[in-house]
Short mmCIF file of C-alpha atoms in Angstrom, two decimals:
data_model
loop_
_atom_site.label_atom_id
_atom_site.label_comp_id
_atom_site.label_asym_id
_atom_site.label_seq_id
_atom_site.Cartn_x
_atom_site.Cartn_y
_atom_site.Cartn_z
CA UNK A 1 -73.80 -207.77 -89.95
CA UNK A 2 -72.64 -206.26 -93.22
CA UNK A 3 -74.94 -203.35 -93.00
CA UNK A 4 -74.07 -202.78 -89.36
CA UNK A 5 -70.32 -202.87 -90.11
CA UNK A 6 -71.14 -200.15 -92.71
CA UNK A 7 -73.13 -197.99 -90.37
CA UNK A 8 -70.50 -198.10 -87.95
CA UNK A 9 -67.71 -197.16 -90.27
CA UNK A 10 -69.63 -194.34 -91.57
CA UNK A 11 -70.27 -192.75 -88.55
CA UNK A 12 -66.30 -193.08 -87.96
CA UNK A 13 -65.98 -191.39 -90.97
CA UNK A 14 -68.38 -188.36 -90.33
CA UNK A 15 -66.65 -187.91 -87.45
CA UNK A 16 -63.23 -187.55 -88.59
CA UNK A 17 -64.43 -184.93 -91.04
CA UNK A 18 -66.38 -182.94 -88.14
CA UNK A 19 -63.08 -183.15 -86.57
CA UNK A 20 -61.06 -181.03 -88.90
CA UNK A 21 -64.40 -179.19 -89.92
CA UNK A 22 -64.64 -178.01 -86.43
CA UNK A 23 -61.08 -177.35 -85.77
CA UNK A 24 -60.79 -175.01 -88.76
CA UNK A 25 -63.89 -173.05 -87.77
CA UNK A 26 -66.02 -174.18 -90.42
CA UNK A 27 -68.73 -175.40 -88.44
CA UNK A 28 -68.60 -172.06 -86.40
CA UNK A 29 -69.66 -170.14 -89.70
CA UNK A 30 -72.62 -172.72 -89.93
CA UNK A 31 -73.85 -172.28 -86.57
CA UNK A 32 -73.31 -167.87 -87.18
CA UNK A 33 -75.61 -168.62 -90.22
CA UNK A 34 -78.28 -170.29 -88.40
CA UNK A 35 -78.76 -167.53 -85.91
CA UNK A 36 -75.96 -167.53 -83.44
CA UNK A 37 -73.83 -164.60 -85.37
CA UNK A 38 -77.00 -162.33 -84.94
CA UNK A 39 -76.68 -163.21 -81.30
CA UNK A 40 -73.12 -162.41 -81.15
CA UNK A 41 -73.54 -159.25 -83.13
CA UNK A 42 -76.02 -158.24 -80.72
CA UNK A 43 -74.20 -158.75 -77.50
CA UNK A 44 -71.09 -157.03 -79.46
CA UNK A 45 -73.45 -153.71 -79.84
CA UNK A 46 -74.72 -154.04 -76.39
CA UNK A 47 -71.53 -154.19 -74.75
CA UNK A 48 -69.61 -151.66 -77.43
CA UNK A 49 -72.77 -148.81 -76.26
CA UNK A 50 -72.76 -149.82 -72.26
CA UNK A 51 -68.58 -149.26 -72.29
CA UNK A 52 -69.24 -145.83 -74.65
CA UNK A 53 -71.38 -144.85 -72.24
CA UNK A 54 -69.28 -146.07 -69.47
CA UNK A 55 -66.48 -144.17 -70.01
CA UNK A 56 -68.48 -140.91 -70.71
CA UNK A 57 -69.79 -140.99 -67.52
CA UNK A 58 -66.41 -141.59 -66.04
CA UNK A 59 -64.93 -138.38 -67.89
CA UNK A 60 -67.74 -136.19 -66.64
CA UNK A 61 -67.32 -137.30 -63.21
CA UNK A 62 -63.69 -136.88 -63.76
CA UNK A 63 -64.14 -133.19 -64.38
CA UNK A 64 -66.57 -132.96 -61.53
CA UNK A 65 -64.37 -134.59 -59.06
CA UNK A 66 -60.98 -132.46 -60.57
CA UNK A 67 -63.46 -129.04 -59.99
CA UNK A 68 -64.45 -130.06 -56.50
CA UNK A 69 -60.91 -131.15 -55.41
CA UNK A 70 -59.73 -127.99 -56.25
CA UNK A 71 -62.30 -126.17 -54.30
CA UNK A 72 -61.72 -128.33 -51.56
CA UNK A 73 -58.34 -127.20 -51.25
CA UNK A 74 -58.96 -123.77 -51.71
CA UNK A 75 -59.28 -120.75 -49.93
CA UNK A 76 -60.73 -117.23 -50.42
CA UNK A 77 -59.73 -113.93 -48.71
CA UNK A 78 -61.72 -110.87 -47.66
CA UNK A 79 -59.55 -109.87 -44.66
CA UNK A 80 -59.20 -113.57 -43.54
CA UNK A 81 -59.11 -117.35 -45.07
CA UNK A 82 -62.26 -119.05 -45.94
CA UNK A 83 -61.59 -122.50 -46.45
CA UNK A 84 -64.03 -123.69 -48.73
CA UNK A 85 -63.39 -127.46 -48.49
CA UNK A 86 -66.34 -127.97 -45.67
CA UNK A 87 -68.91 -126.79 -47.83
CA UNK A 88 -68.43 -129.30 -50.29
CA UNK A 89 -67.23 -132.05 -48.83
CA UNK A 90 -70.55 -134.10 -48.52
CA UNK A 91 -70.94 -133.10 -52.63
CA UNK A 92 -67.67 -134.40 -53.30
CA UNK A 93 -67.53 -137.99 -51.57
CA UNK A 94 -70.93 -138.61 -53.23
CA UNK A 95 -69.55 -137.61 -56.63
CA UNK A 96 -66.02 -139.57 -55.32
CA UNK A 97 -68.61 -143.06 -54.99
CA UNK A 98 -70.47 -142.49 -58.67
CA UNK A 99 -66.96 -141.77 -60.04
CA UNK A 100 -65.51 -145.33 -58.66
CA UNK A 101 -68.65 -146.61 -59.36
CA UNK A 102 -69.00 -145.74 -63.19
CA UNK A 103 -64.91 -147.09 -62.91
CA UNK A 104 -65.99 -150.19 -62.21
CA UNK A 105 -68.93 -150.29 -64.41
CA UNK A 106 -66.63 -149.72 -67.46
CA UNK A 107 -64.13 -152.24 -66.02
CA UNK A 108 -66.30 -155.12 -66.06
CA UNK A 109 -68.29 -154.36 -69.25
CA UNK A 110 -65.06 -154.31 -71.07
CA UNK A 111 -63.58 -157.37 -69.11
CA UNK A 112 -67.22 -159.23 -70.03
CA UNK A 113 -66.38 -157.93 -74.27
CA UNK A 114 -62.97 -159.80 -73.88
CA UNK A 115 -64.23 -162.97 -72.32
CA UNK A 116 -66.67 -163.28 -74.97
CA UNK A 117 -63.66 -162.63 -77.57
CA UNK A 118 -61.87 -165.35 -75.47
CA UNK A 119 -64.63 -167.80 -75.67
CA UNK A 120 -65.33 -167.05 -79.54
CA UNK A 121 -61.50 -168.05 -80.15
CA UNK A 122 -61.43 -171.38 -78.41
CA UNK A 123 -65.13 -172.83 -78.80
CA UNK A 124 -64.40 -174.72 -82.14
CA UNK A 125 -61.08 -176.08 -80.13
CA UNK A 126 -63.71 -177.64 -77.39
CA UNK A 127 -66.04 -179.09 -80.44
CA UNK A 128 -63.20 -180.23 -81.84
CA UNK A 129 -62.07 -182.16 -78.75
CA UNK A 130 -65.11 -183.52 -77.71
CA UNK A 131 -65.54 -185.10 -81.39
CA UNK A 132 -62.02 -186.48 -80.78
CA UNK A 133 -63.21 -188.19 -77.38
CA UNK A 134 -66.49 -189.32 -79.12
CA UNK A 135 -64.79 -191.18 -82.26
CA UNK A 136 -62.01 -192.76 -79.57
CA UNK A 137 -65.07 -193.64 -77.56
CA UNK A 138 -67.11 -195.25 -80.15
CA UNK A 139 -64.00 -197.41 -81.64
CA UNK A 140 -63.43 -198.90 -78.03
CA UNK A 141 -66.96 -199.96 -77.98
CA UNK A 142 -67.21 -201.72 -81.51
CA UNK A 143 -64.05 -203.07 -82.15
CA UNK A 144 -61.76 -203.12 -78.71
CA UNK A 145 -64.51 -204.77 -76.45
CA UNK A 146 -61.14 -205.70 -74.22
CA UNK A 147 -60.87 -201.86 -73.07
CA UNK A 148 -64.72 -201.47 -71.86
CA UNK A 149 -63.73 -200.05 -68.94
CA UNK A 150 -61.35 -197.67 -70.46
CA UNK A 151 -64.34 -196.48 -72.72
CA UNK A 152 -66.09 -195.60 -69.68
CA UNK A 153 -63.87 -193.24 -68.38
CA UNK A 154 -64.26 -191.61 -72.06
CA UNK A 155 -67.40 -190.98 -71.44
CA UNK A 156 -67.10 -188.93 -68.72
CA UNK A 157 -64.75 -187.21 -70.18
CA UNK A 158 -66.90 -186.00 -73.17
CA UNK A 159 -69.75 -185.32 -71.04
CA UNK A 160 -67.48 -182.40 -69.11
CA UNK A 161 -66.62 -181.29 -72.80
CA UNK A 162 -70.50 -181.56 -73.79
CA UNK A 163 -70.84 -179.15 -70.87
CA UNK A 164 -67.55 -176.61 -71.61
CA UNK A 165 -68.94 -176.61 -75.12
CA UNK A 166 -72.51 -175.64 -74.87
CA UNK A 167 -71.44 -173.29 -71.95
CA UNK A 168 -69.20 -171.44 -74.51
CA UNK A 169 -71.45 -171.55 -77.72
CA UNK A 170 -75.15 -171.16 -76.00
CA UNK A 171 -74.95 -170.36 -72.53
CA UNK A 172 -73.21 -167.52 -72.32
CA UNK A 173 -73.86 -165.81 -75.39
CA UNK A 174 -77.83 -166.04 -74.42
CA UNK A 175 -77.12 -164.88 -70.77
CA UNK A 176 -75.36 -161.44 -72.30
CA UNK A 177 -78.42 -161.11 -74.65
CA UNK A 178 -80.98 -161.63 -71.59
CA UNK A 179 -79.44 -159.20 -69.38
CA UNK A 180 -78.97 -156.70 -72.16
CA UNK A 181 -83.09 -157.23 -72.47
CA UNK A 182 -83.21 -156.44 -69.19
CA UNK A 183 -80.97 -153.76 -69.22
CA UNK A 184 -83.04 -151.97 -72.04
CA UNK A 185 -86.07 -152.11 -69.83
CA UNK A 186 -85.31 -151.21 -66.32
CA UNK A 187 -81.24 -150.49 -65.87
CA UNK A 188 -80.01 -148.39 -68.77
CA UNK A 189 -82.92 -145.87 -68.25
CA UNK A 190 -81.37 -144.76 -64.40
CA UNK A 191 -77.88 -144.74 -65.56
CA UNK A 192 -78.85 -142.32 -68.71
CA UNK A 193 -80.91 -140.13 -65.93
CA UNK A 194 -77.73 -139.92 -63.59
CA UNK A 195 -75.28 -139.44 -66.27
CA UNK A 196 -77.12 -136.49 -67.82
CA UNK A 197 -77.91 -134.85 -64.21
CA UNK A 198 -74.09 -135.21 -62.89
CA UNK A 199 -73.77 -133.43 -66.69
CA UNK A 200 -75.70 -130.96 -66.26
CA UNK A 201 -74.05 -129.68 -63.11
CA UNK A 202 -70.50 -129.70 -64.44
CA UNK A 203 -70.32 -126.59 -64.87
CA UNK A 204 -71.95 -124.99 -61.41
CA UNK A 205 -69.21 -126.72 -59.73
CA UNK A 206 -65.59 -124.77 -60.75
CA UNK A 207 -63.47 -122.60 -58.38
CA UNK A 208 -64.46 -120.03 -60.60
CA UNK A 209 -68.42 -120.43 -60.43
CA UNK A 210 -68.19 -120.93 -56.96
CA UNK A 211 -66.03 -117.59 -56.24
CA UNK A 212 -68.76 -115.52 -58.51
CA UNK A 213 -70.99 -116.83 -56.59
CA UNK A 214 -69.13 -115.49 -53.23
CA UNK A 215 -68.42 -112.85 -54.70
CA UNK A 216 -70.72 -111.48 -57.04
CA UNK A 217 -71.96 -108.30 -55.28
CA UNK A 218 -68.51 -107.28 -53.83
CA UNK A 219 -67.70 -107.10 -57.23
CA UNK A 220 -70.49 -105.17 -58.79
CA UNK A 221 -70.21 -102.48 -55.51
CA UNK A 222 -66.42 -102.40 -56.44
CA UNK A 223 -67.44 -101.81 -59.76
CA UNK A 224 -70.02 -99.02 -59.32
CA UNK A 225 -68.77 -97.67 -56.17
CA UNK A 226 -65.83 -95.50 -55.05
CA UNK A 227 -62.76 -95.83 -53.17
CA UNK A 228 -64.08 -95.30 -49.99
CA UNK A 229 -66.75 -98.27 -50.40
CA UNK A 230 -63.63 -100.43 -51.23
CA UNK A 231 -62.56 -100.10 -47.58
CA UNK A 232 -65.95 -100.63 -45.86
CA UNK A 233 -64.72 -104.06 -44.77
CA UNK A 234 -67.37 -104.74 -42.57
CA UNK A 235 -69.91 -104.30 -45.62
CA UNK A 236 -67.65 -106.81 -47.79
CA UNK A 237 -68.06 -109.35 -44.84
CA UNK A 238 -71.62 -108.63 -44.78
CA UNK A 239 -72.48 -109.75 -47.97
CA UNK A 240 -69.74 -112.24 -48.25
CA UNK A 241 -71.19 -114.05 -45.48
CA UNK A 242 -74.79 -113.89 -46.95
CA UNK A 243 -73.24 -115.34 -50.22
CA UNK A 244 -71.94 -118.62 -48.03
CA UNK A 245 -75.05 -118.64 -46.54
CA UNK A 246 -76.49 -119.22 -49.66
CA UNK A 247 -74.21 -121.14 -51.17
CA UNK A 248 -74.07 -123.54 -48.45
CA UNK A 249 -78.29 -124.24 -48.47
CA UNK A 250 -77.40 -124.50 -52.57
CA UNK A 251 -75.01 -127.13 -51.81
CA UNK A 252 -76.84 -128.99 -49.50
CA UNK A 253 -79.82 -129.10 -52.25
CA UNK A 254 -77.50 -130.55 -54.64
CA UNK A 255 -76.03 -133.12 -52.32
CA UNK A 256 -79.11 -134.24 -51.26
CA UNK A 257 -79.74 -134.38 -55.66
CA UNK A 258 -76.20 -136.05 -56.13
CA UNK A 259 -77.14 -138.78 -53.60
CA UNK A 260 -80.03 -139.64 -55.79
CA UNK A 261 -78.30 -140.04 -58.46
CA UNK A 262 -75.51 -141.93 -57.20
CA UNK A 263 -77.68 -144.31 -55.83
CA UNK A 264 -78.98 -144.78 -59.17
CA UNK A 265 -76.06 -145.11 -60.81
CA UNK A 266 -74.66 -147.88 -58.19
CA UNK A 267 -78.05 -149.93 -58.55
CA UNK A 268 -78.19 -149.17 -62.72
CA UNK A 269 -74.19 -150.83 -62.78
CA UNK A 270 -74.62 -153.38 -60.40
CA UNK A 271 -77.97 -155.00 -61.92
CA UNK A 272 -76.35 -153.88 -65.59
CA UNK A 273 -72.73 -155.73 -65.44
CA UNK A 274 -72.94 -158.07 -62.38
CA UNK A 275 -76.28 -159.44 -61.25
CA UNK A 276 -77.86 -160.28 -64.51
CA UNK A 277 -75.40 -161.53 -66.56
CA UNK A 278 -74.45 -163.54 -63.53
CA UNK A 279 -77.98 -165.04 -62.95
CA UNK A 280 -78.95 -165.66 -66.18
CA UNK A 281 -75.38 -167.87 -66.64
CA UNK A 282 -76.14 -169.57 -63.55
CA UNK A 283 -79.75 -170.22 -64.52
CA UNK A 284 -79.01 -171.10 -68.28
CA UNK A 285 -76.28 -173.68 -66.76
CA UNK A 286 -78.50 -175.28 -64.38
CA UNK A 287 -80.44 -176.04 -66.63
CA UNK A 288 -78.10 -177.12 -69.65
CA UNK A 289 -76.41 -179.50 -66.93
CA UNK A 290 -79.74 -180.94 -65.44
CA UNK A 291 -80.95 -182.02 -68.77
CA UNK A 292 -77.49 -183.96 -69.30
CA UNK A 293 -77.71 -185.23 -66.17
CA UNK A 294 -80.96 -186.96 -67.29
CA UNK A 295 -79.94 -188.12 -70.62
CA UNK A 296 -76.41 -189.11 -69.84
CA UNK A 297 -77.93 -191.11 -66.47
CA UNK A 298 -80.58 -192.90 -68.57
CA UNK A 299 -77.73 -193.77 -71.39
CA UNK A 300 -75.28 -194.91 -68.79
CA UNK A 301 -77.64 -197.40 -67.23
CA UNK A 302 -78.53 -198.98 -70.83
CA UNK A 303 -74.83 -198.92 -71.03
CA UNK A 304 -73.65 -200.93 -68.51
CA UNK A 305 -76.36 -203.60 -69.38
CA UNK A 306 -74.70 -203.72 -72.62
CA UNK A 307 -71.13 -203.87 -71.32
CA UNK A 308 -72.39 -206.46 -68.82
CA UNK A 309 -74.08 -208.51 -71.65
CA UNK A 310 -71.21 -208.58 -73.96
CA UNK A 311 -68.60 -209.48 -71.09
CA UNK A 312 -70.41 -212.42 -70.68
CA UNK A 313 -71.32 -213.29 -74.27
CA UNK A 314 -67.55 -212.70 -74.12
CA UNK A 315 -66.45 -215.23 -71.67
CA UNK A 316 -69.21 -217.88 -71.25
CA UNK A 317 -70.53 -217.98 -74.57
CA UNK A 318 -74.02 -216.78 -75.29
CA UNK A 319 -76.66 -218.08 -73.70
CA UNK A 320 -79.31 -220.30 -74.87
CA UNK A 321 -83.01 -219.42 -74.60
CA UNK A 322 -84.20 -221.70 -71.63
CA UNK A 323 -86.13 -224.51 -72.72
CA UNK A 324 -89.65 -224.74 -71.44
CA UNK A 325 -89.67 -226.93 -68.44
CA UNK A 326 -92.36 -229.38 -67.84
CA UNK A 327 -94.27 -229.09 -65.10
CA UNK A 328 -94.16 -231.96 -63.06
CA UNK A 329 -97.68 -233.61 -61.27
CA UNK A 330 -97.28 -234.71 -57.93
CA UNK A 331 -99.10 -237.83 -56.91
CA UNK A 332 -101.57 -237.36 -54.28
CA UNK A 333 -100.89 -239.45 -51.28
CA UNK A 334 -103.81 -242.63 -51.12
CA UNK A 335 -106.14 -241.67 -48.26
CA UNK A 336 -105.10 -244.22 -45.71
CA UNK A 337 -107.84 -247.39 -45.72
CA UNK A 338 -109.36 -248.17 -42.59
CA UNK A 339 -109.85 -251.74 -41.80
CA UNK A 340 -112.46 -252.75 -39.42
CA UNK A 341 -112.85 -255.93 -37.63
CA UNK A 342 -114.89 -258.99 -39.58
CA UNK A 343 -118.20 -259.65 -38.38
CA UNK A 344 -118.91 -255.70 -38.77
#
């Protein structure tokens, strides 16, 4: 009884220091040394790269979507108005779609660094409660037997902390450092790929490419020629026309080319900031909550044999080991005696 006494208030004990320990943060810089701060480092590169690269996606299809819009809106004279908005619209709702897209990409990569900020300030806080809960728990059970029922209700409420607690310190740390696995394999390669092709076109797409390119041998005739060739109208329309002409089958190569690589970019930032961080959280939870399930089902049931046994230690008194009973012969019923008749 002594030793058990002992035991118990030691544990009380351990507790109330894991208490303050936790709430603190000392226990947080034990669990950073035993591996989780190389996680979290990790996951704090990953994201700080994916939202650098982000945003420099976003500013080159800024520039691309400022160039086109003011093509769009343009026009060009040779003896009339050429609007030259129809010949790129198709190239500029594609490039409109990767723009939004890269938006949102940035958007949630950032949102995901600050929830990960969020959960690193107020992890210790859950510890720290669910400690509390345990230690109330625990002193209902040993030495307030009269409040059983209230200790159950404890219970339940440390298993939800249990949950909160290694959703915040394991779960979704690991599901950021899965997806950015993943990401390093089979997203981040198409989003480099589109990025560095919507780059490389920057340039071709300015009011003042795209008038050289009208352009171009008006002005070296103009150049070379006299002032009667600057009146030949008809020869200025002539080769203006064959410019569009080109320009038009050039744009509809690179829409067909921008399509690509908006497509890419859409599947790289979906799979990058949405679907796997999502399904590895949801996977990494199932599992974290099935296996407390189990253990928390099996503990309850020796539980409430225990609560059941002391309530009526409790209120009857214990009971006494049942005596062996003796087992009890039954006398066989005397086979009924015939009589016969004398003489016989």
């Amino acid at each position: 009884m002594i030793l058990k006494n002992l035991f118990r208030w030691v544990v009380i004990i351990l507790l109330v220091f894991s208490i303050y320990f936790s709430a603190v943060g000392y226990i947080d810089k034990a669990i950073d040394i035993i591996g989780m701060g190389d996680v979290a480092a990790s996951n704090d590169e990953y994201l700080e790269q994916s939202f650098d690269k982000a945003v420099n996606g976003f500013l080159i299809l800024s520039g691309i979507k400022s160039g086109l819009a003011v093509i769009e809106g343009s026009e060009v004279g040779v003896g009339f108005n050429l609007e030259l908005g129809d010949l790129v619209q198709s190239v500029y709702d594609y490039v409109d779609i990767a723009w939004k897209t890269a938006l949102a990409g940035g958007t949630i990569v950032l949102l995901t660094r600050l929830l990960l900020q969020a959960a690193d300030m107020v992890d210790h806080w859950f510890l720290s409660t669910l400690l509390f809960f345990l230690l109330i728990s625990l002193m209902i059970k040993w030495f307030l037997p009269k409040f059983l029922k209230f200790s159950s209700l404890l219970k339940e409420i440390y298993f939800f902390l249990i949950i909160f607690t290694i959703v915040l310190y394991i779960v979704l740390p690991f599901s950021i450092t899965c997806s950015a696995f993943l990401s390093e394999k089979i997203t981040r390669p198409l989003i480099q790929e589109s990025q560095s092709s919507f780059e490389s076109i920057k340039d071709e797409f300015s009011i003042d490419e795209i008038s050289e390119r009208i352009f171009a041998e008006e002005q070296t005739a103009d150049e070379d020629g006299t002032w009667l060739s600057k009146l030949n109208i008809k020869a200025k329309l002539d080769r203006v026309g064959k410019n569009i002409k080109e320009l038009a089958n050039y744009f509809k190569e690179k829409t067909k080319n921008i399509a690509i690589w908006t497509i890419q970019l859409i599947a790289g930032y979906l799979f990058d900031s949405i679907i796997f961080p999502i399904t590895f959280f949801i996977f990494l939870f199932i599992i974290t909550k099935s296996v407390l399930l189990f253990l928390f089902e099996k503990r309850k049931n020796q539980t409430m044999v225990e609560d059941f046994s002391n309530l009526i230690i409790k209120y009857y008194g214990r009971v006494n080991k049942k005596e062996p009973v003796k087992k009890k012969y039954r006398m066989k019923p005397m086979r009924k005696i015939r009589h016969f008749p004398p003489g016989r």
